[in-house]
PDB file of C-alpha atoms in Angstrom:
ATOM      1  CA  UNK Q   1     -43.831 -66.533 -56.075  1.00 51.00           C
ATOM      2  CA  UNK Q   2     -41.103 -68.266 -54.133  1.00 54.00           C
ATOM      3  CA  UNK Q   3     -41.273 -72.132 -53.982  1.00 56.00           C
ATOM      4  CA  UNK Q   4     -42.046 -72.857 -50.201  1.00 54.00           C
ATOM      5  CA  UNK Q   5     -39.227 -74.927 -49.072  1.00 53.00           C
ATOM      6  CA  UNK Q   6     -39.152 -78.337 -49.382  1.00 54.00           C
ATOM      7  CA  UNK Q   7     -39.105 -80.875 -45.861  1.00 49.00           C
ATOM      8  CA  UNK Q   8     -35.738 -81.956 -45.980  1.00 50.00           C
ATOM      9  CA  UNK Q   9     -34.380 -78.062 -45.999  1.00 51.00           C
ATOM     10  CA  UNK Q  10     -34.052 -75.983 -42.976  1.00 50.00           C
ATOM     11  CA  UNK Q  11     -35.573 -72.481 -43.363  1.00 48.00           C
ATOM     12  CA  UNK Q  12     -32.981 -69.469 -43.393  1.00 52.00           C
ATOM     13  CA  UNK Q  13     -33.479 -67.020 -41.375  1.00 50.00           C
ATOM     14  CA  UNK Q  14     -32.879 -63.461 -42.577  1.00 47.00           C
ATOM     15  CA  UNK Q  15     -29.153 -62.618 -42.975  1.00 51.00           C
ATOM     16  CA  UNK Q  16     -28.116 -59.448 -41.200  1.00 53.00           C
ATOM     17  CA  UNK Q  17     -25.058 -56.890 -42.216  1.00 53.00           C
ATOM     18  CA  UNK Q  18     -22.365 -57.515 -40.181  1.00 55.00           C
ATOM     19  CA  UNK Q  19     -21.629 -55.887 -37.098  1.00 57.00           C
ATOM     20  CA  UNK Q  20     -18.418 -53.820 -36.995  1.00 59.00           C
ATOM     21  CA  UNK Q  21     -17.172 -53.195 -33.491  1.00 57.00           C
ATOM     22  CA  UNK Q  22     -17.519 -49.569 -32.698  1.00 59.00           C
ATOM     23  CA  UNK Q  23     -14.599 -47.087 -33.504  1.00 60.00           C
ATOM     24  CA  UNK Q  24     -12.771 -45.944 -30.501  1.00 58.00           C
ATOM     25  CA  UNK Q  25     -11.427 -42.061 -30.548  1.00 55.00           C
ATOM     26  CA  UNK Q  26      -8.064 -41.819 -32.000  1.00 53.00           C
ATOM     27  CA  UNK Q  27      -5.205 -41.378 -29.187  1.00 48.00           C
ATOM     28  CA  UNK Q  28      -3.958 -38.274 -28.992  1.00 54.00           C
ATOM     29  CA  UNK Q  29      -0.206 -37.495 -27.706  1.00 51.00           C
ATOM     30  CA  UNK Q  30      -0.214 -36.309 -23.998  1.00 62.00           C
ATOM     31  CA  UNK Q  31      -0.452 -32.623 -23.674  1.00 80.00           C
ATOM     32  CA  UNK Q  32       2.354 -30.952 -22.475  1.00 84.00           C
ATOM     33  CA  UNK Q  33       1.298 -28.654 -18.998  1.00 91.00           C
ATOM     34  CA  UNK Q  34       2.678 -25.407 -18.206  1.00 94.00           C
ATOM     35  CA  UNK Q  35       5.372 -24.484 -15.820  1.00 96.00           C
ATOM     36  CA  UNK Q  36       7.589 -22.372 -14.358  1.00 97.00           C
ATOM     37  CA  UNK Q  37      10.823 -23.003 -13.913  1.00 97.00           C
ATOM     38  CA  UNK Q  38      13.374 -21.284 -11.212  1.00 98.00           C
ATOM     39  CA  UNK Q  39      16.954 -22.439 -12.073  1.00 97.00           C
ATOM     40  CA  UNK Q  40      19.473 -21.210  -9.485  1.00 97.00           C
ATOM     41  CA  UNK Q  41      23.557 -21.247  -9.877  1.00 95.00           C
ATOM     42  CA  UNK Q  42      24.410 -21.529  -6.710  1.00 94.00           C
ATOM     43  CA  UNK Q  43      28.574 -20.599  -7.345  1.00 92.00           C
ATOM     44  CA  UNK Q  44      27.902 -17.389  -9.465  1.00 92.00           C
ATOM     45  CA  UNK Q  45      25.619 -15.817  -6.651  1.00 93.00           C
ATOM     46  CA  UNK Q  46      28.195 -16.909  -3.946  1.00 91.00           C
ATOM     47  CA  UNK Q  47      30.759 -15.478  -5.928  1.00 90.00           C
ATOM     48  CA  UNK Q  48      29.045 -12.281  -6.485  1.00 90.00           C
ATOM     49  CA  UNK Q  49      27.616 -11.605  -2.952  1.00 90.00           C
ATOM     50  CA  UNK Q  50      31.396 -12.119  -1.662  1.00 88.00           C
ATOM     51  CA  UNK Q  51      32.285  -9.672  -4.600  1.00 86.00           C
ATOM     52  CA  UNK Q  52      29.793  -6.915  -3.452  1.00 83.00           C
ATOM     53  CA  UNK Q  53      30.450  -7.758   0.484  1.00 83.00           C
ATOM     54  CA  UNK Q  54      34.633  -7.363   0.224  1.00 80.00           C
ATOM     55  CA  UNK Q  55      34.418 -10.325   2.332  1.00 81.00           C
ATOM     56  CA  UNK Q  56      32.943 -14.194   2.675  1.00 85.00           C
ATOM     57  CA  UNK Q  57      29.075 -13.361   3.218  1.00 82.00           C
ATOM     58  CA  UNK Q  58      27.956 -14.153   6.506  1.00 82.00           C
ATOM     59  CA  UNK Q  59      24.853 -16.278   7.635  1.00 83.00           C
ATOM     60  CA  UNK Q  60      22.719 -13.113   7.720  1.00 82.00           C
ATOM     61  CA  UNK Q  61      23.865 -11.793   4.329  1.00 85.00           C
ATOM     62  CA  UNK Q  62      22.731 -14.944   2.347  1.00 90.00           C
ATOM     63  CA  UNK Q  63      19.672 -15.289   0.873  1.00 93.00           C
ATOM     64  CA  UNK Q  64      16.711 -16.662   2.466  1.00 94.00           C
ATOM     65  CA  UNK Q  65      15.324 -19.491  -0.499  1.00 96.00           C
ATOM     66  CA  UNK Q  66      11.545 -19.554   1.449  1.00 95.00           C
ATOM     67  CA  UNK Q  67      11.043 -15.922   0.207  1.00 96.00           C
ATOM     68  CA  UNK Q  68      12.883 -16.391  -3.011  1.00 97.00           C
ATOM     69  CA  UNK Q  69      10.337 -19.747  -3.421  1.00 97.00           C
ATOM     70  CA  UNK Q  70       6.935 -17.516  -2.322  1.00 97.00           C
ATOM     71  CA  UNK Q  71       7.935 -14.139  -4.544  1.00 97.00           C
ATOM     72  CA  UNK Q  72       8.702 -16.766  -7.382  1.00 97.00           C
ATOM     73  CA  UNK Q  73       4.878 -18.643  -6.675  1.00 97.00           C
ATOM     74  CA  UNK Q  74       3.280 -15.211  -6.613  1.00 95.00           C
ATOM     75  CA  UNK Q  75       3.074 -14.947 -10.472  1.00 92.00           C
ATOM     76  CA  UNK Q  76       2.487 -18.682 -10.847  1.00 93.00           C
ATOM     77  CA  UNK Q  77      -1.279 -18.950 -10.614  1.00 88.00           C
ATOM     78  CA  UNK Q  78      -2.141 -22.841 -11.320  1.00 89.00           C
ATOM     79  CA  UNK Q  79       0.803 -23.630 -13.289  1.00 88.00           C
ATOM     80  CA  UNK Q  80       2.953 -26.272 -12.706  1.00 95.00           C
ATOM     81  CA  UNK Q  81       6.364 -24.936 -10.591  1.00 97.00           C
ATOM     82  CA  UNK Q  82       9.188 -26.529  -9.938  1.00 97.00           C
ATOM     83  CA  UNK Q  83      12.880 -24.934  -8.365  1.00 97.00           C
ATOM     84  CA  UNK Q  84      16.359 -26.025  -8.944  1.00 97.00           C
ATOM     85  CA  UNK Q  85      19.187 -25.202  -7.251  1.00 96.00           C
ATOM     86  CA  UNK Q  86      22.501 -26.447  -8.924  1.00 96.00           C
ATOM     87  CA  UNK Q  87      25.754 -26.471  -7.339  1.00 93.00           C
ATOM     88  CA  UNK Q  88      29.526 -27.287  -6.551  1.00 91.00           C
ATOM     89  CA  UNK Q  89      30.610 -29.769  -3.814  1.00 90.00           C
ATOM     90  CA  UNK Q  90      34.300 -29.251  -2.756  1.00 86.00           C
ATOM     91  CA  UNK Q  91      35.506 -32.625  -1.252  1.00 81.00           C
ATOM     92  CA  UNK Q  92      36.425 -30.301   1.700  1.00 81.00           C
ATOM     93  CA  UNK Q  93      32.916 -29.235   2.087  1.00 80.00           C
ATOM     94  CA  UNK Q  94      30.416 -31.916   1.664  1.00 80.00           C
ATOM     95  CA  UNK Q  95      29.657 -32.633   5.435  1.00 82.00           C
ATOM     96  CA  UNK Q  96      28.883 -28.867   6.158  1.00 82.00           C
ATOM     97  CA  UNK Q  97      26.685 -28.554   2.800  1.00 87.00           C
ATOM     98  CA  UNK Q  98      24.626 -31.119   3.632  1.00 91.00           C
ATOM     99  CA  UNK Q  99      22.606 -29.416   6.260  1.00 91.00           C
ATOM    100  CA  UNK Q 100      21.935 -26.333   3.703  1.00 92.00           C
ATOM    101  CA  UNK Q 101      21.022 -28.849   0.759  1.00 93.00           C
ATOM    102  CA  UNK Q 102      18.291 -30.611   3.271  1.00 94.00           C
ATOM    103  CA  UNK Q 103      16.675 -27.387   4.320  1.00 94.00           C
ATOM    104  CA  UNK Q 104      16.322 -26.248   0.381  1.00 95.00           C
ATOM    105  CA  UNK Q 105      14.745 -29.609  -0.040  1.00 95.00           C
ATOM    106  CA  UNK Q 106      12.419 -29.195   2.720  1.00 95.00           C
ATOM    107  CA  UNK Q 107      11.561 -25.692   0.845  1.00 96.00           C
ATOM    108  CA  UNK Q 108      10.553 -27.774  -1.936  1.00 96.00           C
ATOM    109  CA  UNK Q 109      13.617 -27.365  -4.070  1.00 97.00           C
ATOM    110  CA  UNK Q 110      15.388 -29.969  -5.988  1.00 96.00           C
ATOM    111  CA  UNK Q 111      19.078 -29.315  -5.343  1.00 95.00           C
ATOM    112  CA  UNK Q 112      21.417 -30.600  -8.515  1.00 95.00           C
ATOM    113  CA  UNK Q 113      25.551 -31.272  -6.525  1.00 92.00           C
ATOM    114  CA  UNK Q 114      28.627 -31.923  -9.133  1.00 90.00           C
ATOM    115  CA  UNK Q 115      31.936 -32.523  -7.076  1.00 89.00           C
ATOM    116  CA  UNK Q 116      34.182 -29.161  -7.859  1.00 79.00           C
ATOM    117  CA  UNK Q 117      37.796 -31.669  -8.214  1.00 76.00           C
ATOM    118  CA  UNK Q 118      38.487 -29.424 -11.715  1.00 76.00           C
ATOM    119  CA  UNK Q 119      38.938 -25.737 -11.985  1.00 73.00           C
ATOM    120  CA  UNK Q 120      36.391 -26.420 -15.515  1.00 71.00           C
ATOM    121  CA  UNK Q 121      33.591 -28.505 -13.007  1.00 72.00           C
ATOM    122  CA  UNK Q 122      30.911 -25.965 -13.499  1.00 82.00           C
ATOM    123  CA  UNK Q 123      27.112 -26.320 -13.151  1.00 90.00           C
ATOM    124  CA  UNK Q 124      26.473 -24.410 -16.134  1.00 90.00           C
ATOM    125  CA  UNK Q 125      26.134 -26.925 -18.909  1.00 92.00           C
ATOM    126  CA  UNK Q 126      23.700 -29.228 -16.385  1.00 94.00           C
ATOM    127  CA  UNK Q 127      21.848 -26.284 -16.165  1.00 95.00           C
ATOM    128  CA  UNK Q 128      20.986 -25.225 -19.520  1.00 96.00           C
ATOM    129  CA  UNK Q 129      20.547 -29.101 -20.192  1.00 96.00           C
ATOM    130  CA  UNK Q 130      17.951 -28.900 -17.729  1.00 96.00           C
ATOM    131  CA  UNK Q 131      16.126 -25.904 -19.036  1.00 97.00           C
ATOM    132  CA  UNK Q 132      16.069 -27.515 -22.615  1.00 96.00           C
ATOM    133  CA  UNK Q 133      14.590 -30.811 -21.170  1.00 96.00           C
ATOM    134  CA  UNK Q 134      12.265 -28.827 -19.875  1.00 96.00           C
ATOM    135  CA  UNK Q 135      11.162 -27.268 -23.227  1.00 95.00           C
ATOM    136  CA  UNK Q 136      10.478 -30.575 -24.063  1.00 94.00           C
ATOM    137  CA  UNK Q 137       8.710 -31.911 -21.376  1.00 95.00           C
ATOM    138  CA  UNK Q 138       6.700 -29.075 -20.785  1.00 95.00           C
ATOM    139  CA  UNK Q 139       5.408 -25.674 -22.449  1.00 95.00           C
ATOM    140  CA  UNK Q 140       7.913 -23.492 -20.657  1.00 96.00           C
ATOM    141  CA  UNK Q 141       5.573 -20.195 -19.239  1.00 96.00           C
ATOM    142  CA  UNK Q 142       7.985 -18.481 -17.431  1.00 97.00           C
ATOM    143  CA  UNK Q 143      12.043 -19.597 -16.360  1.00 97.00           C
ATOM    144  CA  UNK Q 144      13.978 -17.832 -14.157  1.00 97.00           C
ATOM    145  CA  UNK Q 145      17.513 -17.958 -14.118  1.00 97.00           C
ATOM    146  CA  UNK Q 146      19.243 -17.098 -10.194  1.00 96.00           C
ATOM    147  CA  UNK Q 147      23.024 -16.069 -12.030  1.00 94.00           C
ATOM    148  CA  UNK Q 148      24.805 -13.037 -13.324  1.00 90.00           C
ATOM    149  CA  UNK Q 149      26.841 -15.161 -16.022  1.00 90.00           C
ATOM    150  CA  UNK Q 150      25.880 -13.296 -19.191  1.00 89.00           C
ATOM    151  CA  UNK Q 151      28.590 -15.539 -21.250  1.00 90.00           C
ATOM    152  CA  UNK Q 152      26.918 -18.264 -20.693  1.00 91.00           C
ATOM    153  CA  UNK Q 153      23.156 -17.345 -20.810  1.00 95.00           C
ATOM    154  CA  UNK Q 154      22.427 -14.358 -22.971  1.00 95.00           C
ATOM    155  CA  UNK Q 155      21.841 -16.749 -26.186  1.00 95.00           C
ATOM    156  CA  UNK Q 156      19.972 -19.144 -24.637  1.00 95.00           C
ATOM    157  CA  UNK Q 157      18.105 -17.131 -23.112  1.00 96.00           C
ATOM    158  CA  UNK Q 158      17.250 -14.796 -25.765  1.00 96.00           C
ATOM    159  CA  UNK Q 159      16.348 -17.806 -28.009  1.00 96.00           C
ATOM    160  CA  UNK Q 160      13.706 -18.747 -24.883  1.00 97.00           C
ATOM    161  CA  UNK Q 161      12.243 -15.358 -25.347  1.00 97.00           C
ATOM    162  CA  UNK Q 162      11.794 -15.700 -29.086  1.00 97.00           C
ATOM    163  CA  UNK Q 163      10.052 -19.178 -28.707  1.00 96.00           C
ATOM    164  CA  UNK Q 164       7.678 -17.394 -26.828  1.00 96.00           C
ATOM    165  CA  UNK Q 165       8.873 -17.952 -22.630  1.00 97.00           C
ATOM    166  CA  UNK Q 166       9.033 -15.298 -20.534  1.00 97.00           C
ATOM    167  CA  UNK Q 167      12.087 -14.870 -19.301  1.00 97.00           C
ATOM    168  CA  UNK Q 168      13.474 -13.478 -16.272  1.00 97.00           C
ATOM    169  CA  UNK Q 169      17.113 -13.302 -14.504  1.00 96.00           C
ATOM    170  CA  UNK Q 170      17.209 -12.761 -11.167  1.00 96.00           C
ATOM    171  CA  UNK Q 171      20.890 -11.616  -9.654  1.00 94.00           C
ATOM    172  CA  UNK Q 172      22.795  -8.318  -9.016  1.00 92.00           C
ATOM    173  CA  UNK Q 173      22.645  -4.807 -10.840  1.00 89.00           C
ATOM    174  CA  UNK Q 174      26.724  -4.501 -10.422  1.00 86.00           C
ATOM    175  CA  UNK Q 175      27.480  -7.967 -12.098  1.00 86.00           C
ATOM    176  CA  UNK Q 176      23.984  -8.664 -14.884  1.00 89.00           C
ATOM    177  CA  UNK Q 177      24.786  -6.052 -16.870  1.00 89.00           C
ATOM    178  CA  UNK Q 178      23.441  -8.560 -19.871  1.00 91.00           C
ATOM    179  CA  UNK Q 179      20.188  -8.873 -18.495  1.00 93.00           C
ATOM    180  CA  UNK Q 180      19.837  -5.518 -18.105  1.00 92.00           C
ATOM    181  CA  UNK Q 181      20.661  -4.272 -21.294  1.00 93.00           C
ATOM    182  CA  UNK Q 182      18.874  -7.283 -23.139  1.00 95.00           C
ATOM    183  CA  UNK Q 183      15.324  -5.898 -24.747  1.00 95.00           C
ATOM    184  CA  UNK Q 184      14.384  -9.548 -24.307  1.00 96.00           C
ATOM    185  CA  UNK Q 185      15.073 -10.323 -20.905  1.00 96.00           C
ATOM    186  CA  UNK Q 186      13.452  -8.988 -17.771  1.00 96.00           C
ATOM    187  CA  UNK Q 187      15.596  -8.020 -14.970  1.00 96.00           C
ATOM    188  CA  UNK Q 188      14.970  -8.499 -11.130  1.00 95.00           C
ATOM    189  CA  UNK Q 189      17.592  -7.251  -8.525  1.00 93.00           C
ATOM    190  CA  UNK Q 190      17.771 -10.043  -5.180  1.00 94.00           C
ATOM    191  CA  UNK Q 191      17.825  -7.294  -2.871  1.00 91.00           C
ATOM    192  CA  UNK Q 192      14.085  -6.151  -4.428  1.00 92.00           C
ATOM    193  CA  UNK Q 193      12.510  -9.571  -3.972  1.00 95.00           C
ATOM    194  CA  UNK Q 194      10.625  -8.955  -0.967  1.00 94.00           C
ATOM    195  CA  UNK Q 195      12.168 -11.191   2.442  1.00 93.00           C
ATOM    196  CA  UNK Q 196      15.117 -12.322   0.529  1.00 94.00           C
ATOM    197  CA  UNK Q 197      17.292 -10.707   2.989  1.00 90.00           C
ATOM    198  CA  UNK Q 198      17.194 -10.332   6.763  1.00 85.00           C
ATOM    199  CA  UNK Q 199      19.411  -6.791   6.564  1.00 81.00           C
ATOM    200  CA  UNK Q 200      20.672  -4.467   4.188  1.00 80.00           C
ATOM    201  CA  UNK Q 201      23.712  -5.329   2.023  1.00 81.00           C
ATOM    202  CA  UNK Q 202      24.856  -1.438   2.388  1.00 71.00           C
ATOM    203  CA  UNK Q 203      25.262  -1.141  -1.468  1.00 74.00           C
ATOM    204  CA  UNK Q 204      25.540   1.920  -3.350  1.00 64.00           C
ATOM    205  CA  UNK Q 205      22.584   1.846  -5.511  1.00 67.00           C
ATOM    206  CA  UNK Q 206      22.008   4.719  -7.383  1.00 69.00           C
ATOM    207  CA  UNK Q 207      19.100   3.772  -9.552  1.00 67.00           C
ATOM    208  CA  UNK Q 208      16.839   2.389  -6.867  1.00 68.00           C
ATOM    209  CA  UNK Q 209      16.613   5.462  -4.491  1.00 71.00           C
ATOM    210  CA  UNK Q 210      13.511   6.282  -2.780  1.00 72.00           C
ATOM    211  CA  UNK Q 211      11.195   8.798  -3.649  1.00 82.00           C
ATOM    212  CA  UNK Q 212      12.431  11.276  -0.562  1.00 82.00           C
ATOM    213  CA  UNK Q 213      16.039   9.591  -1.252  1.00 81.00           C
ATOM    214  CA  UNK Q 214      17.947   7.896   0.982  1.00 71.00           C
ATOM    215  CA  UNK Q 215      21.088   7.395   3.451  1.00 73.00           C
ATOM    216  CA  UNK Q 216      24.654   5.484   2.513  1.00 70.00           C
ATOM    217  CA  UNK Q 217      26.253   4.675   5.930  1.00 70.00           C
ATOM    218  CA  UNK Q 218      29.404   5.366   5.853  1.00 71.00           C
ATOM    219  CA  UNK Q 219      32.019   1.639   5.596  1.00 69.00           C
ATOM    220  CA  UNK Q 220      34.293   3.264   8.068  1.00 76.00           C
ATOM    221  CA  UNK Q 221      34.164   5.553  11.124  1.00 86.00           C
ATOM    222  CA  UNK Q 222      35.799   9.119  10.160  1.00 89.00           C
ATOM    223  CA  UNK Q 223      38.112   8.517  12.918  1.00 86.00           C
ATOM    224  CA  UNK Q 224      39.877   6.303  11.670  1.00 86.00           C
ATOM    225  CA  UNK Q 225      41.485   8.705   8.953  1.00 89.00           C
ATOM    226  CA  UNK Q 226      43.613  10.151  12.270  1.00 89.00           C
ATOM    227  CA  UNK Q 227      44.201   6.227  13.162  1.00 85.00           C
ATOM    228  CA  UNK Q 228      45.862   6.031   9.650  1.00 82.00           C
ATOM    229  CA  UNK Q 229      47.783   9.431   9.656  1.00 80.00           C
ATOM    230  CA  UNK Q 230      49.508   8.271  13.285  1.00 78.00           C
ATOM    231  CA  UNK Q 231      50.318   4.794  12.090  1.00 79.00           C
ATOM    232  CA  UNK Q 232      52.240   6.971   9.054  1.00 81.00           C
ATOM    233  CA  UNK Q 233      53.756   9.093  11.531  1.00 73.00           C
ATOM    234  CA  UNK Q 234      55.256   6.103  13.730  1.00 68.00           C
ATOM    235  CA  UNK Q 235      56.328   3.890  10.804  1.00 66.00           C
ATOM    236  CA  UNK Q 236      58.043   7.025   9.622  1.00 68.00           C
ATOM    237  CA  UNK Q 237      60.092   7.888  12.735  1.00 66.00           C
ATOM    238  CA  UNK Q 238      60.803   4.493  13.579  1.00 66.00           C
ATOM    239  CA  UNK Q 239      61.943   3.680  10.335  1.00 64.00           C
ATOM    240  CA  UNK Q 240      63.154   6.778   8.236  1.00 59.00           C
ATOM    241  CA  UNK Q 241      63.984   6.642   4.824  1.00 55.00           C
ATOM    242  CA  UNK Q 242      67.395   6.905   4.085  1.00 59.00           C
ATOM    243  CA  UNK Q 243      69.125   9.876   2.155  1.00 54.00           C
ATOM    244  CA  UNK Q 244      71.279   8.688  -0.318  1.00 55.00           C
ATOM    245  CA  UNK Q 245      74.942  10.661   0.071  1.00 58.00           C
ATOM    246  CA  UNK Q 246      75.809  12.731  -3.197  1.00 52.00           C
ATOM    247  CA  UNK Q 247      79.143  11.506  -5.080  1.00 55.00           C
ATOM    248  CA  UNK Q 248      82.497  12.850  -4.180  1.00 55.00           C
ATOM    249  CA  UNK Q 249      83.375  15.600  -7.291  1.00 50.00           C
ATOM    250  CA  UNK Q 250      86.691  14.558  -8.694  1.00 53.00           C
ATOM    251  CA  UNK Q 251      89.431  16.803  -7.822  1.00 50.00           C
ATOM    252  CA  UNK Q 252      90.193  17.762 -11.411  1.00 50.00           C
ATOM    253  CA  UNK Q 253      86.883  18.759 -12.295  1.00 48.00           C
ATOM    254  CA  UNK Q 254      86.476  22.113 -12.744  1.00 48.00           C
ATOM    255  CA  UNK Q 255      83.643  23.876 -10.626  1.00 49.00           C
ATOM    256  CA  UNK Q 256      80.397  24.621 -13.099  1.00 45.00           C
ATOM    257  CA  UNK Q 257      79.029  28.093 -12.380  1.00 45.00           C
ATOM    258  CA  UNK Q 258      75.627  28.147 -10.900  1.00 45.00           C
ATOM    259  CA  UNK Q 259      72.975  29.492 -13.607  1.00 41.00           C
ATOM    260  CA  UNK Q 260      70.175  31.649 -12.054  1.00 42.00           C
ATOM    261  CA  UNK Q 261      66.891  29.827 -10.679  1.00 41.00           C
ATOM    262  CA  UNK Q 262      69.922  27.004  -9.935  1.00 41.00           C
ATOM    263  CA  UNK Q 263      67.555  24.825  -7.099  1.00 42.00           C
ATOM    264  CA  UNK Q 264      64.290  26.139  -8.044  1.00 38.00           C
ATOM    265  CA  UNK Q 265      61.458  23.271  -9.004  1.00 37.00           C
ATOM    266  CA  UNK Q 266      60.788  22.591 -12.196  1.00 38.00           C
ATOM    267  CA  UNK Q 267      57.167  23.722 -13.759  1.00 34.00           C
ATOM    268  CA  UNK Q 268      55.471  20.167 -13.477  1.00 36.00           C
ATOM    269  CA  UNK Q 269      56.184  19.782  -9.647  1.00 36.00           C
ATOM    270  CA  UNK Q 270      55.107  23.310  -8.707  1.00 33.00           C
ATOM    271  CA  UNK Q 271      52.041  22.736  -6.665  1.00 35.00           C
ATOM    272  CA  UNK Q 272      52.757  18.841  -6.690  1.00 37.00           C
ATOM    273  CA  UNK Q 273      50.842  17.165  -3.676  1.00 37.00           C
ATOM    274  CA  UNK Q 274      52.091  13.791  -2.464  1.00 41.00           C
ATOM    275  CA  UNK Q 275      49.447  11.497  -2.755  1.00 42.00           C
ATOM    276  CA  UNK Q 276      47.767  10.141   0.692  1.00 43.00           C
ATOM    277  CA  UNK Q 277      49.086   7.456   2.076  1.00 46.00           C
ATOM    278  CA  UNK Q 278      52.802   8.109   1.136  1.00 44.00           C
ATOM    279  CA  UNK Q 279      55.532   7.811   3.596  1.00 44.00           C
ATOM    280  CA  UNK Q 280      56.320  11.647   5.075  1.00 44.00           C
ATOM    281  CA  UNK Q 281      60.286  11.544   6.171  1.00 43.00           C
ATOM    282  CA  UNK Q 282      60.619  13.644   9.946  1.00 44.00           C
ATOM    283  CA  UNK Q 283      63.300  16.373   9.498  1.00 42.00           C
ATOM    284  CA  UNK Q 284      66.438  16.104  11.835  1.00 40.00           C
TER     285      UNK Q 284
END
């Protein structure tokens, strides 16, 4: 038995383990969300509409950004979006680009300007630096790239693809010839994104005829062709082309008989028609 404890000592109580303070959940790196991302080069599809127009697009030709922003949120579902529109700033234009960058930013675009002093002052590099941030910030879903420069996006974008984005370029037929022929990239002409343009461009596009086919207008009224063949006729007449004289023949040279068929045309210009266009001399 266990001596009882003598007066002078206190009595212990009962020790008890020691309480550890509970273990909180280990922290776990913040998960990247989803997103799609619409990058647009805003010099390339300038460049290109002017190129398929013949002339500097007008307001009416350019592409409306609200339906390029709601047919690019259509396949978005709950994922995170966000648009970018990068461009060039001459110093010549700044005040009359302002009014254009305010309205993209009121369509919920973020609008990237580089001053254009250098021939070399592109927006390409900031863009794919701003597509690779994105890969790290965020598991890319979907990125669609607004340009028709296959030099300077076919890799990267191909390497997108095989990390597992979807990738999609979004330009011209007659200039993305890259995107179309990739097997990795999708391809989606302007004109097809539904709104993006208030009228027809009038392009000849073979491979996206209707059903029941469809009408070219013509880029010229057929009168004109007699406009052109007068204007010919009066330039001619008021200013014909002068026959050169032939040489004077030496009095010492002996005549040289004329051979038969002397005068007659050779093979290659029998049947030779001038080609339209050329100057047509008035006889006397």
């Amino acid at each position: 038995m266990d001596a009882p404890p003598r007066p002078h000592e206190p009595v212990r109580p009962l020790e008890r383990p020691a309480e550890r303070a509970p273990e909180r959940p280990a922290e776990r790196p913040a998960e990247r969300k989803d997103l799609d991302l619409l990058v647009w080069d805003a010099p390339n599809i300038d460049m290109t509409l002017s190129s398929i127009l013949g002339s500097r697009p007008a307001s009416s030709d350019r592409p409306r950004f609200d339906a390029i922003a709601r047919w690019f949120l259509s396949e978005a579902a709950d994922h995170e979006v966000e648009g970018c529109v990068f461009t060039n700033v001459h110093p010549t234009s700044a005040v009359s680009l302002r009014g254009w960058i305010e309205a993209l930013r009121s369509f919920g675009y973020a609008v990237f300007a580089r001053p254009k002093v250098h021939p070399e002052d592109d927006v390409d590099d900031a863009m794919l630096q701003h597509i690779a941030a994105r890969q790290s910030s965020h598991r890319l879903r979907r990125v669609v790239v607004a340009s028709g420069d296959g030099r300077n996006f076919l890799g990267p974008l191909e390497e997108l693809h095989r990390a597992g984005v979807r990738v999609v370029v979004l330009s011209f037929a007659e200039v993305a010839g890259y995107a179309q022929e990739s097997p990795l990239i999708e391809f989606v002409d302007l004109e097809d994104v539904p709104g993006a343009f208030q009228v027809s461009l009038g392009r000849t596009r073979l491979t996206a005829l209707p059903p029941g086919g469809g009408w070219f207008r013509p880029t010229r009224p057929m009168r004109a062709l007699l406009e052109d063949a007068a204007a010919l006729d009066h330039h001619a007449a008021a200013d014909p082309v002068p026959v050169p004289e032939a040489p004077a023949v030496p009095a010492e040279a002996a005549p040289v008989p004329e051979t038969p068929g002397a005068g007659a045309p050779e093979v290659g210009d029998v049947g030779r028609v001038h080609p339209p266009g050329a100057p047509r001399v008035r006889s006397a």
